[in-house]
mmCIF file of C-alpha atoms and ligand atoms in Angstrom:
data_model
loop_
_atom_site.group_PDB
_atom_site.id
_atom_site.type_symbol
_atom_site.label_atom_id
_atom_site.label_comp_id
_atom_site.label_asym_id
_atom_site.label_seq_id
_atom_site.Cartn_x
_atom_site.Cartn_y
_atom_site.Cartn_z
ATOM 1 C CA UNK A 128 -44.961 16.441 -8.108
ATOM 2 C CA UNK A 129 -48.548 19.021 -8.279
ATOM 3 C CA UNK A 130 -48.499 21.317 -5.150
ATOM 4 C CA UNK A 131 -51.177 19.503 -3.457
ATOM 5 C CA UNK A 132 -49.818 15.880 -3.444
ATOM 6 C CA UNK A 133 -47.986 15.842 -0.104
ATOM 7 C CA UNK A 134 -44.568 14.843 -0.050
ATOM 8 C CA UNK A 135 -44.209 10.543 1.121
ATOM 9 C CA UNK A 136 -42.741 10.416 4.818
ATOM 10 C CA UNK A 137 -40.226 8.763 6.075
ATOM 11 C CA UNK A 138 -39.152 7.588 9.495
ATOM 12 C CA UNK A 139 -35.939 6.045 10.320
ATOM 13 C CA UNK A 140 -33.729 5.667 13.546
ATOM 14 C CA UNK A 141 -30.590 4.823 15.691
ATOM 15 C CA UNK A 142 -29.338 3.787 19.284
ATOM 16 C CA UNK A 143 -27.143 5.533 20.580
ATOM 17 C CA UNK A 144 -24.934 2.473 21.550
ATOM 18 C CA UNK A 145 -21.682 3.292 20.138
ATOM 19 C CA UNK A 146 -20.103 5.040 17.630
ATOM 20 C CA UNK A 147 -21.776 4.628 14.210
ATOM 21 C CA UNK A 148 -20.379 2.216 11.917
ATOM 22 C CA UNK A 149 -19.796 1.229 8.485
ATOM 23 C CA UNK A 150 -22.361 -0.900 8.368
ATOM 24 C CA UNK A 151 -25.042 1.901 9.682
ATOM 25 C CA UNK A 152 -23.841 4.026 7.117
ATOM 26 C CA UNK A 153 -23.953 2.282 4.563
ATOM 27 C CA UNK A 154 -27.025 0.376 5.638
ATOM 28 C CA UNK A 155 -29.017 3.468 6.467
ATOM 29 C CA UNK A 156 -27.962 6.329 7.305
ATOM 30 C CA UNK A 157 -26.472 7.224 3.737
ATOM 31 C CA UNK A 158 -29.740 6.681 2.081
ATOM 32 C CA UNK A 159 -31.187 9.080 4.852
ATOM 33 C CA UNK A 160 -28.884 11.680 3.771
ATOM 34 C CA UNK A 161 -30.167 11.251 -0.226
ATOM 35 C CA UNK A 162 -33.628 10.784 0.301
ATOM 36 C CA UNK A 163 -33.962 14.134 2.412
ATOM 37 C CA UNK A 164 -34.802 16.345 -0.858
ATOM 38 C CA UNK A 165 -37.998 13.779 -2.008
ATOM 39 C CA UNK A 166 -39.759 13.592 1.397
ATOM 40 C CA UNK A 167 -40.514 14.581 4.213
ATOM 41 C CA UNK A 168 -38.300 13.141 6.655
ATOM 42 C CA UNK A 169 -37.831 12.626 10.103
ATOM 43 C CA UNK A 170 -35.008 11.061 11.776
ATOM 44 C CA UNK A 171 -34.364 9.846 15.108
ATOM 45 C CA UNK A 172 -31.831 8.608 17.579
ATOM 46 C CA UNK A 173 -33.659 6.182 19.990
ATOM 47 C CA UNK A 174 -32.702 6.261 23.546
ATOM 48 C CA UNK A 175 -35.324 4.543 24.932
ATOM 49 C CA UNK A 176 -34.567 1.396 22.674
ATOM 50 C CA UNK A 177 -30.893 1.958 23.862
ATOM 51 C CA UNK A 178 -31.544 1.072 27.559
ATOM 52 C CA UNK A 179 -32.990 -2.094 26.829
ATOM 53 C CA UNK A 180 -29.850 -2.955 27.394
ATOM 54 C CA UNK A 181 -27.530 -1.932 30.406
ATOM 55 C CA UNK A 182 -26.273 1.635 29.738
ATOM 56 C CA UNK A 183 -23.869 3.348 31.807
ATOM 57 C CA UNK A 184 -25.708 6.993 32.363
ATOM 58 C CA UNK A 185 -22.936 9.848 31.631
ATOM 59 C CA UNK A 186 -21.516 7.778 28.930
ATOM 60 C CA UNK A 187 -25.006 7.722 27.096
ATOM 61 C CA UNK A 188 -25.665 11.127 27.568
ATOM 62 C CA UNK A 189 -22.478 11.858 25.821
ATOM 63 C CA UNK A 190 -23.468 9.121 23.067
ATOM 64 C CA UNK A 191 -27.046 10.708 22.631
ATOM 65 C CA UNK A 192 -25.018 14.270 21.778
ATOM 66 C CA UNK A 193 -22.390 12.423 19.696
ATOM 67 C CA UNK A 194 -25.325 10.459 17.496
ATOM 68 C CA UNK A 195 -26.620 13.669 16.556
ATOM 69 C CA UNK A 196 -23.280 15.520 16.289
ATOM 70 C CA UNK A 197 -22.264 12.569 13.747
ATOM 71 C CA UNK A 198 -25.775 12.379 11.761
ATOM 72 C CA UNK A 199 -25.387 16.260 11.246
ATOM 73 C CA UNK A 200 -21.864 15.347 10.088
ATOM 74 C CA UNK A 201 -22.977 12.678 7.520
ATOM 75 C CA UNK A 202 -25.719 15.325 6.401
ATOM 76 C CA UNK A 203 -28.613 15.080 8.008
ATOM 77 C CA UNK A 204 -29.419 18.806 7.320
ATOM 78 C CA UNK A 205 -31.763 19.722 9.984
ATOM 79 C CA UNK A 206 -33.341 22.977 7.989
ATOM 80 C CA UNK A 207 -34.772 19.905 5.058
ATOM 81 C CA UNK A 208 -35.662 16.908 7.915
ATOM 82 C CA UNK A 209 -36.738 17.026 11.402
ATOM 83 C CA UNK A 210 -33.691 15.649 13.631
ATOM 84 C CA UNK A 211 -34.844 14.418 17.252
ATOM 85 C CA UNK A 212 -34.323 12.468 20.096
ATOM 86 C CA UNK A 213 -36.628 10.115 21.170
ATOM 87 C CA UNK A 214 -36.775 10.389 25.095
ATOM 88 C CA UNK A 215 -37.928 14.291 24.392
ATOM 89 C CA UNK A 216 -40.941 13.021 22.685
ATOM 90 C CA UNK A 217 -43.232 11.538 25.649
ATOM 91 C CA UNK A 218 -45.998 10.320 22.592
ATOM 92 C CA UNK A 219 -43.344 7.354 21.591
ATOM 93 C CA UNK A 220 -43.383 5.597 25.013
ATOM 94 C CA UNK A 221 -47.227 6.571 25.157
ATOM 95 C CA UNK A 222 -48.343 5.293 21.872
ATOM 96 C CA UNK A 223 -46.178 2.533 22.927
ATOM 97 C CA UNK A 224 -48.106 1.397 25.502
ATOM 98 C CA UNK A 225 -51.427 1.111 23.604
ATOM 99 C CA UNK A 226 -49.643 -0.583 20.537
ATOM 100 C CA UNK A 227 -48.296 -3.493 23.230
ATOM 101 C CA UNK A 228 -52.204 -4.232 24.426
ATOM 102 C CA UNK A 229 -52.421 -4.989 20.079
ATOM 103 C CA UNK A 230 -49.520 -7.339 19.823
ATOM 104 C CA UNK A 231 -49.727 -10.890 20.826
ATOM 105 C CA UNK A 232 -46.835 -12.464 22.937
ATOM 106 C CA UNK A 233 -45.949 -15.160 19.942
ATOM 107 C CA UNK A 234 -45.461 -12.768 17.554
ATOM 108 C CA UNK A 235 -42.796 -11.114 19.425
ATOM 109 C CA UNK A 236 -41.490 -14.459 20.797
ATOM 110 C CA UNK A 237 -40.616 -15.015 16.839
ATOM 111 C CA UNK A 238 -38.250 -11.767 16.909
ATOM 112 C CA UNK A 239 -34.708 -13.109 15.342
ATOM 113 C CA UNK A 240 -33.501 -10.126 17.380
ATOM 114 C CA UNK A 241 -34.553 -10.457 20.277
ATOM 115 C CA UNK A 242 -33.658 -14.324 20.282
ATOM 116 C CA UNK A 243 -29.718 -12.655 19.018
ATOM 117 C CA UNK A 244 -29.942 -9.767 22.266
ATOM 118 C CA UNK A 245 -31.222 -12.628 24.857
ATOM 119 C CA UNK A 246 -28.510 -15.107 23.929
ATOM 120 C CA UNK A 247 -25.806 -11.909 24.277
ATOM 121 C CA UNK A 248 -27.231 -10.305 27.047
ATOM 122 C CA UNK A 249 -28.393 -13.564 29.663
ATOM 123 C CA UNK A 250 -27.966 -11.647 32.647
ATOM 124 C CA UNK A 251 -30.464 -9.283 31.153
ATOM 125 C CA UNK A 252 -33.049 -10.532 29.321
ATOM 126 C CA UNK A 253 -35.757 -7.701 30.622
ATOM 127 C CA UNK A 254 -39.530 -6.904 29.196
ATOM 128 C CA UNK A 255 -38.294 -3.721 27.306
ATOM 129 C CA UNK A 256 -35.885 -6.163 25.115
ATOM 130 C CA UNK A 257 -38.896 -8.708 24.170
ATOM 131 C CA UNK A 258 -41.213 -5.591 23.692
ATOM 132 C CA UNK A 259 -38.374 -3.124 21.627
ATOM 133 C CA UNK A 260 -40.226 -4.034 18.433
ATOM 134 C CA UNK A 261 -43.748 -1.784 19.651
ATOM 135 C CA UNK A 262 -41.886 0.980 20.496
ATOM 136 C CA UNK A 263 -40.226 0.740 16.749
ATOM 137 C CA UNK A 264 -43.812 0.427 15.143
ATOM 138 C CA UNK A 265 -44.646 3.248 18.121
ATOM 139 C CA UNK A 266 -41.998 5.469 16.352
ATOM 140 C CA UNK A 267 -43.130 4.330 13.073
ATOM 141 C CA UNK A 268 -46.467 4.844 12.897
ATOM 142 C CA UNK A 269 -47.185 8.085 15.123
ATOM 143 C CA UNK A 270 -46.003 9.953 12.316
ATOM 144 C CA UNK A 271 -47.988 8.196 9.001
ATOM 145 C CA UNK A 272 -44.496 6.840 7.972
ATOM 146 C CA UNK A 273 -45.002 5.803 4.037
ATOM 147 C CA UNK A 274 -41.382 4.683 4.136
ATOM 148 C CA UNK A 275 -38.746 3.759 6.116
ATOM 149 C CA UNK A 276 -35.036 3.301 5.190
ATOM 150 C CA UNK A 277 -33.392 0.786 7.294
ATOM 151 C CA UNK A 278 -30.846 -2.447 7.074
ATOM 152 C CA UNK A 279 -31.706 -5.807 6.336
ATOM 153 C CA UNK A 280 -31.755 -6.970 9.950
ATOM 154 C CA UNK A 281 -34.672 -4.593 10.498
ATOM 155 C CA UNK A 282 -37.390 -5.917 7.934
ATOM 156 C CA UNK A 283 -38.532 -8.424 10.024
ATOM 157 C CA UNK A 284 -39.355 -5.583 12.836
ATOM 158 C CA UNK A 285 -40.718 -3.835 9.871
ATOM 159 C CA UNK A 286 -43.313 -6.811 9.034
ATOM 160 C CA UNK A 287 -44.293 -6.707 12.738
ATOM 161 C CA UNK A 288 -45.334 -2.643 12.495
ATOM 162 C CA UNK A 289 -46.905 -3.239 9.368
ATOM 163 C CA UNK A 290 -49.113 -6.290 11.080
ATOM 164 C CA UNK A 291 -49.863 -3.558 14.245
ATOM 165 C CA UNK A 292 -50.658 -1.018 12.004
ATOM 166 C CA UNK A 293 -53.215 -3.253 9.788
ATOM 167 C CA UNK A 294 -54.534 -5.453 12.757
ATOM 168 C CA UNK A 295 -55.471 -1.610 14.717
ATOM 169 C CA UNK A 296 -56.997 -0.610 11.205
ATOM 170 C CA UNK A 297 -59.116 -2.891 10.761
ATOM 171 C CA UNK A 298 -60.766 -3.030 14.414
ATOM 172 C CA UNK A 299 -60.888 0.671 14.101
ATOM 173 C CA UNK A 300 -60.905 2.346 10.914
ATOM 174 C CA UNK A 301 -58.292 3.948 8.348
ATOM 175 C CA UNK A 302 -55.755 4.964 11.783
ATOM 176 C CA UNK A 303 -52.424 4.826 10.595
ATOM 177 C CA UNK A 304 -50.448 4.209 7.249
ATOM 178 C CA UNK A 305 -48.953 1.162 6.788
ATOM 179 C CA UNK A 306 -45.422 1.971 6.470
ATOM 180 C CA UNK A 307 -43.091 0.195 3.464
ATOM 181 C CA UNK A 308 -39.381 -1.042 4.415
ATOM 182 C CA UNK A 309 -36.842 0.285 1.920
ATOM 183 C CA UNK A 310 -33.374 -1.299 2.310
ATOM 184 C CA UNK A 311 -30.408 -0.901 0.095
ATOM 185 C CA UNK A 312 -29.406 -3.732 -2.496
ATOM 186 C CA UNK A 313 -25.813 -4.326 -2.186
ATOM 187 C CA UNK A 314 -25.220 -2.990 1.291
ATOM 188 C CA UNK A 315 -28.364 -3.936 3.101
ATOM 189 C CA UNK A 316 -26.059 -5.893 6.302
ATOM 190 C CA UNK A 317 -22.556 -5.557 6.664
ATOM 191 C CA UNK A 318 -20.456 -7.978 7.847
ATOM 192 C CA UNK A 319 -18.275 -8.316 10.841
ATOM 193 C CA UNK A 320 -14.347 -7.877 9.398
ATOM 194 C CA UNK A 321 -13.424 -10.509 12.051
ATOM 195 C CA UNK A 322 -16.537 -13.205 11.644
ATOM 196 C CA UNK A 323 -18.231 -12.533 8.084
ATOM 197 C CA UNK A 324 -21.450 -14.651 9.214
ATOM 198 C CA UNK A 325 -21.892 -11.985 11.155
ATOM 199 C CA UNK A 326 -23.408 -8.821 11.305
ATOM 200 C CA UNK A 327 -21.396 -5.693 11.773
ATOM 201 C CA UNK A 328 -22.395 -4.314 14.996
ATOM 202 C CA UNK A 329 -21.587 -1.081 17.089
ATOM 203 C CA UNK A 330 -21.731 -2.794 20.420
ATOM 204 C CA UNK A 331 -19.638 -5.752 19.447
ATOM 205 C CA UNK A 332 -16.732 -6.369 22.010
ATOM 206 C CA UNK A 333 -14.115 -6.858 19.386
ATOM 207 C CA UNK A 334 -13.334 -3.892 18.574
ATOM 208 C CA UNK A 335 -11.148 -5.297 15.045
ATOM 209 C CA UNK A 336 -14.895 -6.486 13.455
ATOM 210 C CA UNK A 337 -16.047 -3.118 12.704
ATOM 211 C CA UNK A 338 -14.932 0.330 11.144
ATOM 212 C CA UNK A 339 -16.479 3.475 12.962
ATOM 213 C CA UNK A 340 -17.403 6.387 11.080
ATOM 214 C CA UNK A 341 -14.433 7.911 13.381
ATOM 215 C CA UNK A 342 -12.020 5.675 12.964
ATOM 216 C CA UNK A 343 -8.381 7.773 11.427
ATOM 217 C CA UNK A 344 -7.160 6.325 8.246
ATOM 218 C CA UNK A 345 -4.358 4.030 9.288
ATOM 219 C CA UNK A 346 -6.927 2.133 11.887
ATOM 220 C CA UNK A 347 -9.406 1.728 8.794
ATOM 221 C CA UNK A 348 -6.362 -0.005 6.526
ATOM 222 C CA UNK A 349 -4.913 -2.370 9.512
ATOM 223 C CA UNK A 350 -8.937 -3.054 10.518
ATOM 224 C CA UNK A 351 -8.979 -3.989 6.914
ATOM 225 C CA UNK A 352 -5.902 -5.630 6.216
ATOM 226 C CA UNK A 353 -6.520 -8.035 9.568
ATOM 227 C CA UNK A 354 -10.376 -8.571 7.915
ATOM 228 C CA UNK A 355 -10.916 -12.493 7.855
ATOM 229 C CA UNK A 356 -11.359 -14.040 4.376
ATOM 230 C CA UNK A 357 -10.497 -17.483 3.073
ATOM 231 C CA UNK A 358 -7.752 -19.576 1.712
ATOM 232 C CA UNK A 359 -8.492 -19.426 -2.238
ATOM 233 C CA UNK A 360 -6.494 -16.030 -3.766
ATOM 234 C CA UNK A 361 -8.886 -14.962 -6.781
ATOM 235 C CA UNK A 362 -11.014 -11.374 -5.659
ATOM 236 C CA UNK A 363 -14.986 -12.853 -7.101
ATOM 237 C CA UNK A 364 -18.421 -12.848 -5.688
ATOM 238 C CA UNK A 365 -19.089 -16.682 -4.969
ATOM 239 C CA UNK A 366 -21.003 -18.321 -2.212
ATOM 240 C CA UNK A 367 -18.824 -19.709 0.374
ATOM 241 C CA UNK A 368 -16.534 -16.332 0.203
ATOM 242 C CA UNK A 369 -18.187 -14.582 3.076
ATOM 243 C CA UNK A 370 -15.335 -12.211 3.689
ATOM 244 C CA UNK A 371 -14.340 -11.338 0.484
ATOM 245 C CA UNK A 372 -17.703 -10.986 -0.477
ATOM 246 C CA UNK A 373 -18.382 -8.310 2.403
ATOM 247 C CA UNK A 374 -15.242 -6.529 1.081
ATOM 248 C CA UNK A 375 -16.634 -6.222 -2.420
ATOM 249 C CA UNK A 376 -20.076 -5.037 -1.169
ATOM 250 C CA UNK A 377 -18.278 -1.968 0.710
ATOM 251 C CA UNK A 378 -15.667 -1.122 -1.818
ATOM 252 C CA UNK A 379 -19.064 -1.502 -4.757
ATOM 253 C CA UNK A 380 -20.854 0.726 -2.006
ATOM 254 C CA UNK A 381 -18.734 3.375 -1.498
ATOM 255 C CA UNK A 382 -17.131 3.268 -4.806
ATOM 256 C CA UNK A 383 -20.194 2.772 -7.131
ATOM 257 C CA UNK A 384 -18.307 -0.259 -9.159
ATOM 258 C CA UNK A 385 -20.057 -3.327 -10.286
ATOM 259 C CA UNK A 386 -19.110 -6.408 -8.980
ATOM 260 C CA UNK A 387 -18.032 -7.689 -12.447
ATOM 261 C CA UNK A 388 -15.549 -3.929 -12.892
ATOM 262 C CA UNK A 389 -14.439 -5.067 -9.067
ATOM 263 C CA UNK A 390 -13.424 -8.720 -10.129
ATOM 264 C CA UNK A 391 -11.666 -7.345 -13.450
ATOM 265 C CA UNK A 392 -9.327 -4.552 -11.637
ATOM 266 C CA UNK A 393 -8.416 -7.454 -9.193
ATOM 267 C CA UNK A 394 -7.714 -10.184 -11.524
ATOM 268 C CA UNK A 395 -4.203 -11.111 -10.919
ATOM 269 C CA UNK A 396 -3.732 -9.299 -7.616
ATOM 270 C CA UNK A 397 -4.340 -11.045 -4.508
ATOM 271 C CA UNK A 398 -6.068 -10.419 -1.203
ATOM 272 C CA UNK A 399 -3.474 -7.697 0.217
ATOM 273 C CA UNK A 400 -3.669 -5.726 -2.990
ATOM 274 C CA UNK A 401 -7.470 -5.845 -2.774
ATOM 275 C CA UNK A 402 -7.751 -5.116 1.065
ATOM 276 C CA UNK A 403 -5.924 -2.079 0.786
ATOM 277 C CA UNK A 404 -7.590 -0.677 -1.957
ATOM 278 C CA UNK A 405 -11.024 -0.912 0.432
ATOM 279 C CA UNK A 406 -9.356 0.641 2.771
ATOM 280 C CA UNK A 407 -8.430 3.525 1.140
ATOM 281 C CA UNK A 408 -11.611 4.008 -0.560
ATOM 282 C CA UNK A 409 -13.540 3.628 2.469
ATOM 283 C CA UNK A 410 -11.344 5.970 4.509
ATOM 284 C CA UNK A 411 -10.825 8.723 1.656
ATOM 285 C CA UNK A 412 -15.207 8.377 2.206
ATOM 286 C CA UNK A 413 -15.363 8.749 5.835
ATOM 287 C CA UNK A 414 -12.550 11.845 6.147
ATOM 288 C CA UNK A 415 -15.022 14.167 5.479
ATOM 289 C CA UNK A 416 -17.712 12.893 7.729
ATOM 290 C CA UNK A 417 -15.127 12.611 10.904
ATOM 291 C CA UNK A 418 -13.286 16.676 10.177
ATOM 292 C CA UNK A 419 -16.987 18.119 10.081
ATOM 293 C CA UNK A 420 -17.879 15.589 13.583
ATOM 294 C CA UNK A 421 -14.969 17.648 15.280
ATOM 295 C CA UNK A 422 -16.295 20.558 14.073
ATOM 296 C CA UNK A 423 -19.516 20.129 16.027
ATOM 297 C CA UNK A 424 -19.070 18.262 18.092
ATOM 298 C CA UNK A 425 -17.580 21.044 20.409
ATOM 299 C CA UNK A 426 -20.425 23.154 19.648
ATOM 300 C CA UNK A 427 -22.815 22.197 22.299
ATOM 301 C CA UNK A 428 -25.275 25.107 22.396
ATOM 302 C CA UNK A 429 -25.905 24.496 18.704
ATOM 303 C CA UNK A 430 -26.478 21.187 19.195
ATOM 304 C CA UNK A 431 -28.773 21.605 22.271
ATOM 305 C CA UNK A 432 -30.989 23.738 19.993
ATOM 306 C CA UNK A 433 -31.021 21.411 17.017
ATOM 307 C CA UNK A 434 -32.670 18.756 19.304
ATOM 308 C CA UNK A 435 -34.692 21.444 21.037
ATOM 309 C CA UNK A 436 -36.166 22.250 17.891
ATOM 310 C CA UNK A 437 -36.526 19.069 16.657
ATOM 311 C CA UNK A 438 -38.120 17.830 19.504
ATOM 312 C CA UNK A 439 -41.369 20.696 19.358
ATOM 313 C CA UNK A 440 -41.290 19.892 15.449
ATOM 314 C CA UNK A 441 -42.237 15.855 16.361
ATOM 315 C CA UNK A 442 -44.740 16.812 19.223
ATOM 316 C CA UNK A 443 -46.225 18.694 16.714
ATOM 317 C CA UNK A 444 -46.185 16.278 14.144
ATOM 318 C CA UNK A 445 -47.519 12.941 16.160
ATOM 319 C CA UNK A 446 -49.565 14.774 18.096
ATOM 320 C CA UNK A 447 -53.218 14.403 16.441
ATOM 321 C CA UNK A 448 -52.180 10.885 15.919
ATOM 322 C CA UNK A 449 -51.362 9.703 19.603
ATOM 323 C CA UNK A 450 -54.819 11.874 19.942
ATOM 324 C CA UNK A 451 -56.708 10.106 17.505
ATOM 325 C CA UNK A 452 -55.488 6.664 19.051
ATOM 326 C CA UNK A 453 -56.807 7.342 22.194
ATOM 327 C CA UNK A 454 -60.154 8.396 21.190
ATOM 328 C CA UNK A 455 -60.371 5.474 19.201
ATOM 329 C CA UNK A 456 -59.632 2.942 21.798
ATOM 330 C CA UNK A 457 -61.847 4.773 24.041
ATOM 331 C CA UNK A 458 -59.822 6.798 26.798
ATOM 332 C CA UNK A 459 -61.705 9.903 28.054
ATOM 333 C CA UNK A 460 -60.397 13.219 27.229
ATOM 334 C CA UNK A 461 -61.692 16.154 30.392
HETATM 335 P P1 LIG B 676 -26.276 -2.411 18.215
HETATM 336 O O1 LIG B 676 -24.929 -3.027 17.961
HETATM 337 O O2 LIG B 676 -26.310 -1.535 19.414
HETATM 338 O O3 LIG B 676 -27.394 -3.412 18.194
HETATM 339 P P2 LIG B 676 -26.403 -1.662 15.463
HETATM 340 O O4 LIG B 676 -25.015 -1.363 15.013
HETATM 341 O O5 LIG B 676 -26.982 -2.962 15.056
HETATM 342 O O6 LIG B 676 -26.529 -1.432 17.016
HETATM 343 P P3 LIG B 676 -28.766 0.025 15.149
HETATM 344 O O7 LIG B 676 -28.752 1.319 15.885
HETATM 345 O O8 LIG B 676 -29.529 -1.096 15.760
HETATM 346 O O9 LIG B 676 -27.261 -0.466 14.899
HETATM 347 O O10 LIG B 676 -29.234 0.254 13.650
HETATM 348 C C1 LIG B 676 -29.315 1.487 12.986
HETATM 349 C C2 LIG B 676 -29.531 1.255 11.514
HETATM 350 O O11 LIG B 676 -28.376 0.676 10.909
HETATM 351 C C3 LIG B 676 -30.664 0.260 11.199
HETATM 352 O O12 LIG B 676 -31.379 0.734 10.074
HETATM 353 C C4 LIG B 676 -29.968 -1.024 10.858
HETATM 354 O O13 LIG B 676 -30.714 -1.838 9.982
HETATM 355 C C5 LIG B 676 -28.710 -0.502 10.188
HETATM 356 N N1 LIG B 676 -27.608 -1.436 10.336
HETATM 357 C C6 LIG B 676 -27.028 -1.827 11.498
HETATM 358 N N2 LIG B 676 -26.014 -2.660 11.266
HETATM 359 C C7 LIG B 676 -25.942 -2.820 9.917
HETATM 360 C C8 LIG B 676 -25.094 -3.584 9.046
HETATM 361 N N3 LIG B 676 -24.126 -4.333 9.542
HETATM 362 N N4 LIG B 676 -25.302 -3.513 7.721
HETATM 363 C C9 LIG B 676 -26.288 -2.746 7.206
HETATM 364 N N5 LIG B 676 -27.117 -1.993 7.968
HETATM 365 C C10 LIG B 676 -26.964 -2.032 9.303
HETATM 366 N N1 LIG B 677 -34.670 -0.977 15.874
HETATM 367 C C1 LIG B 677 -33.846 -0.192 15.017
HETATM 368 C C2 LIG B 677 -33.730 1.237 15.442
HETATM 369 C C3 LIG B 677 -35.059 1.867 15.362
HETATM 370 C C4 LIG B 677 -35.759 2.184 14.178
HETATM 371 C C5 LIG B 677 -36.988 2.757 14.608
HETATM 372 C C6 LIG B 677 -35.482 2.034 12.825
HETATM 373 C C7 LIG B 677 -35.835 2.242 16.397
HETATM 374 N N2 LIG B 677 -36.985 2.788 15.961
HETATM 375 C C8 LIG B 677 -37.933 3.161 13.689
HETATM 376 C C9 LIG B 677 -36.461 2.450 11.904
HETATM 377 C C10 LIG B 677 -37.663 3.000 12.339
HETATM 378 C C11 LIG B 677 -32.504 -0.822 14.941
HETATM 379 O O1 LIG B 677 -31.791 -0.463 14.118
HETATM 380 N N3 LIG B 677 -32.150 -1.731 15.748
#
């Protein structure tokens, strides 16, 4: 790359809702961790979209230190990629707010996610839930985002920016970049270990249907040995083998194997044989990760100034775009 091409920029982030899991690593936040020598990136953990639903406060202020203790842990190296949280940048919320007056009711009525969160969460179904998408293309496009690295179940939130972005570009000139999605091929959405239609998810209530990036390596074999998979005993990729399909996109994931190598070292073993060798892999993976969490996670003053500093770094940076925004739309600067 010549000096004077700048480096492509990419945006990604996380709620603070739990502990991380499996599938967030392997859906994101391990392609964060290679991509930070190419770019310039900037990485987030996103309160605000965390209270959309109910939060208890202490226990998300310890989550919010936790996130960034763990994304330090998986390598986030804050000296190559701007580490922040989102509540300490007031331009997300504010940028927010503009973006929300350019996005028509239906199209966020068509969010698969916020149909999923409304059906969960009935007791709860509040404006910041049906409007979480503008605050991601908020995040997204403050900062000229030319990529951003995220799981499957994100794209369609993706679209949505990139519509924002395009529909405010063409009422007002060349504003912001339109940002492209870039998602992982065999890991792109992790199953659930106890329901392999679905999703892997931090805040699910079973506790069995997910590994953590925490978990010790005797919960990560009996989570795996109890995952659900089917009656037939061959280990293949097929349609209609949910679970055992999920199992052979971690252990390819974390162990770089083809499917086809996968299906040969199993042929002639069954299930048990199979489950324990993803276990191991995965928790021989995610050792590292959890000794270096309880490293930091004790240190609190280096923490504190980690988000500190990334927190002036991403005023700076979205600055002169919240800036240009409101010129453009017409607001009055004194
Ligand atoms: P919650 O359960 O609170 O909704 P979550 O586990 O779905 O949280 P997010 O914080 O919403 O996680 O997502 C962070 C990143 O992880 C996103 O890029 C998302 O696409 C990715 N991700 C989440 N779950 C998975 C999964 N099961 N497989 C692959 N990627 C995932
Ligand atoms: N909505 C995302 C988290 C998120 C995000 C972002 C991801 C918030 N802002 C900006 C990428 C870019 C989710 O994972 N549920």
């Amino acid at each position: 790359m010549s000096q004077n091409e700048r480096k492509k920029i990419i945006f990604s982030g996380i709620q603070p809702t739990g502990v991380f899991t499996l599938g967030n690593y392997l859906g994101a936040i391990k392609n964060w961790r290679e991509l930070q020598d190419d770019y310039n990136c900037i990485f987030s953990v996103v309160d605000l979209h965390a209270i959309t639903v109910r939060q208890d406060s202490a226990e998300l202020r310890k989550r919010i230190l936790d996130s960034v203790a763990l994304l330090l842990a998986c390598g986030i190296d804050p000296e190559k990629s701007i580490l922040f949280v989102q509540s300490q940048n007031p331009a997300h919320a504010e940028l927010s707010w503009v973006l929300s007056c350019y996005t028509q009711f239906g199209e966020l009525s068509r969010m698969t996610q916020f149909k999923d969160k409304s059906a969960k969460h009935a007791d709860n179904i509040n404006a910041g839930l049906f409007t979480y998408p503008v605050l991601m293309a908020a995040d997204i496009l403050l900062y000229k985002t030319d990529m951003v690295p995220v799981g499957i179940d994100q794209k369609q939130h993706l679209e949505l920016a990139r519509n924002i972005a395009e529909r405010f570009n063409n009422i007002y000139g060349n504003v912001f970049t339109v940002p492209e999605p870039y998602i992982p091929k065999v890991s792109a959405k992790i199953m659930s270990l106890s329901d392999p239609t679905k999703k892997m998810s931090k805040s699910d209530d079973n506790q069995n249907a997910y590994i953590t990036l925490l978990d010790d390596k005797d919960t990560i074999i009996r989570k795996f040995k109890r995952a659900v998979t089917d009656s037939d005993t061959t280990v293949c990729y097929k349609e209609g083998k949910d679970g055992i399909n999920n199992l052979m996109s971690i252990y390819s994931a974390v162990s770089g194997k083809s499917f086809s190598e996968i299906e040969k070292e199993f042929e002639g073993k069954g299930y048990g044989d199979f489950k324990l060798a993803v276990g191991e892999c995965v928790a021989d993976n995610l050792a590292p990760i959890r000794e270096e969490f309880i490293k930091l996670s004790s240190d609190k003053a280096y923490l504190t100034e980690i988000c500190k500093n990334g927190a002036e770094m991403a005023q700076r940076f979205s600055k002169r775009t919240l800036e240009k925004v409101y010129h453009k739309v017409g607001f009055a600067k004194f």
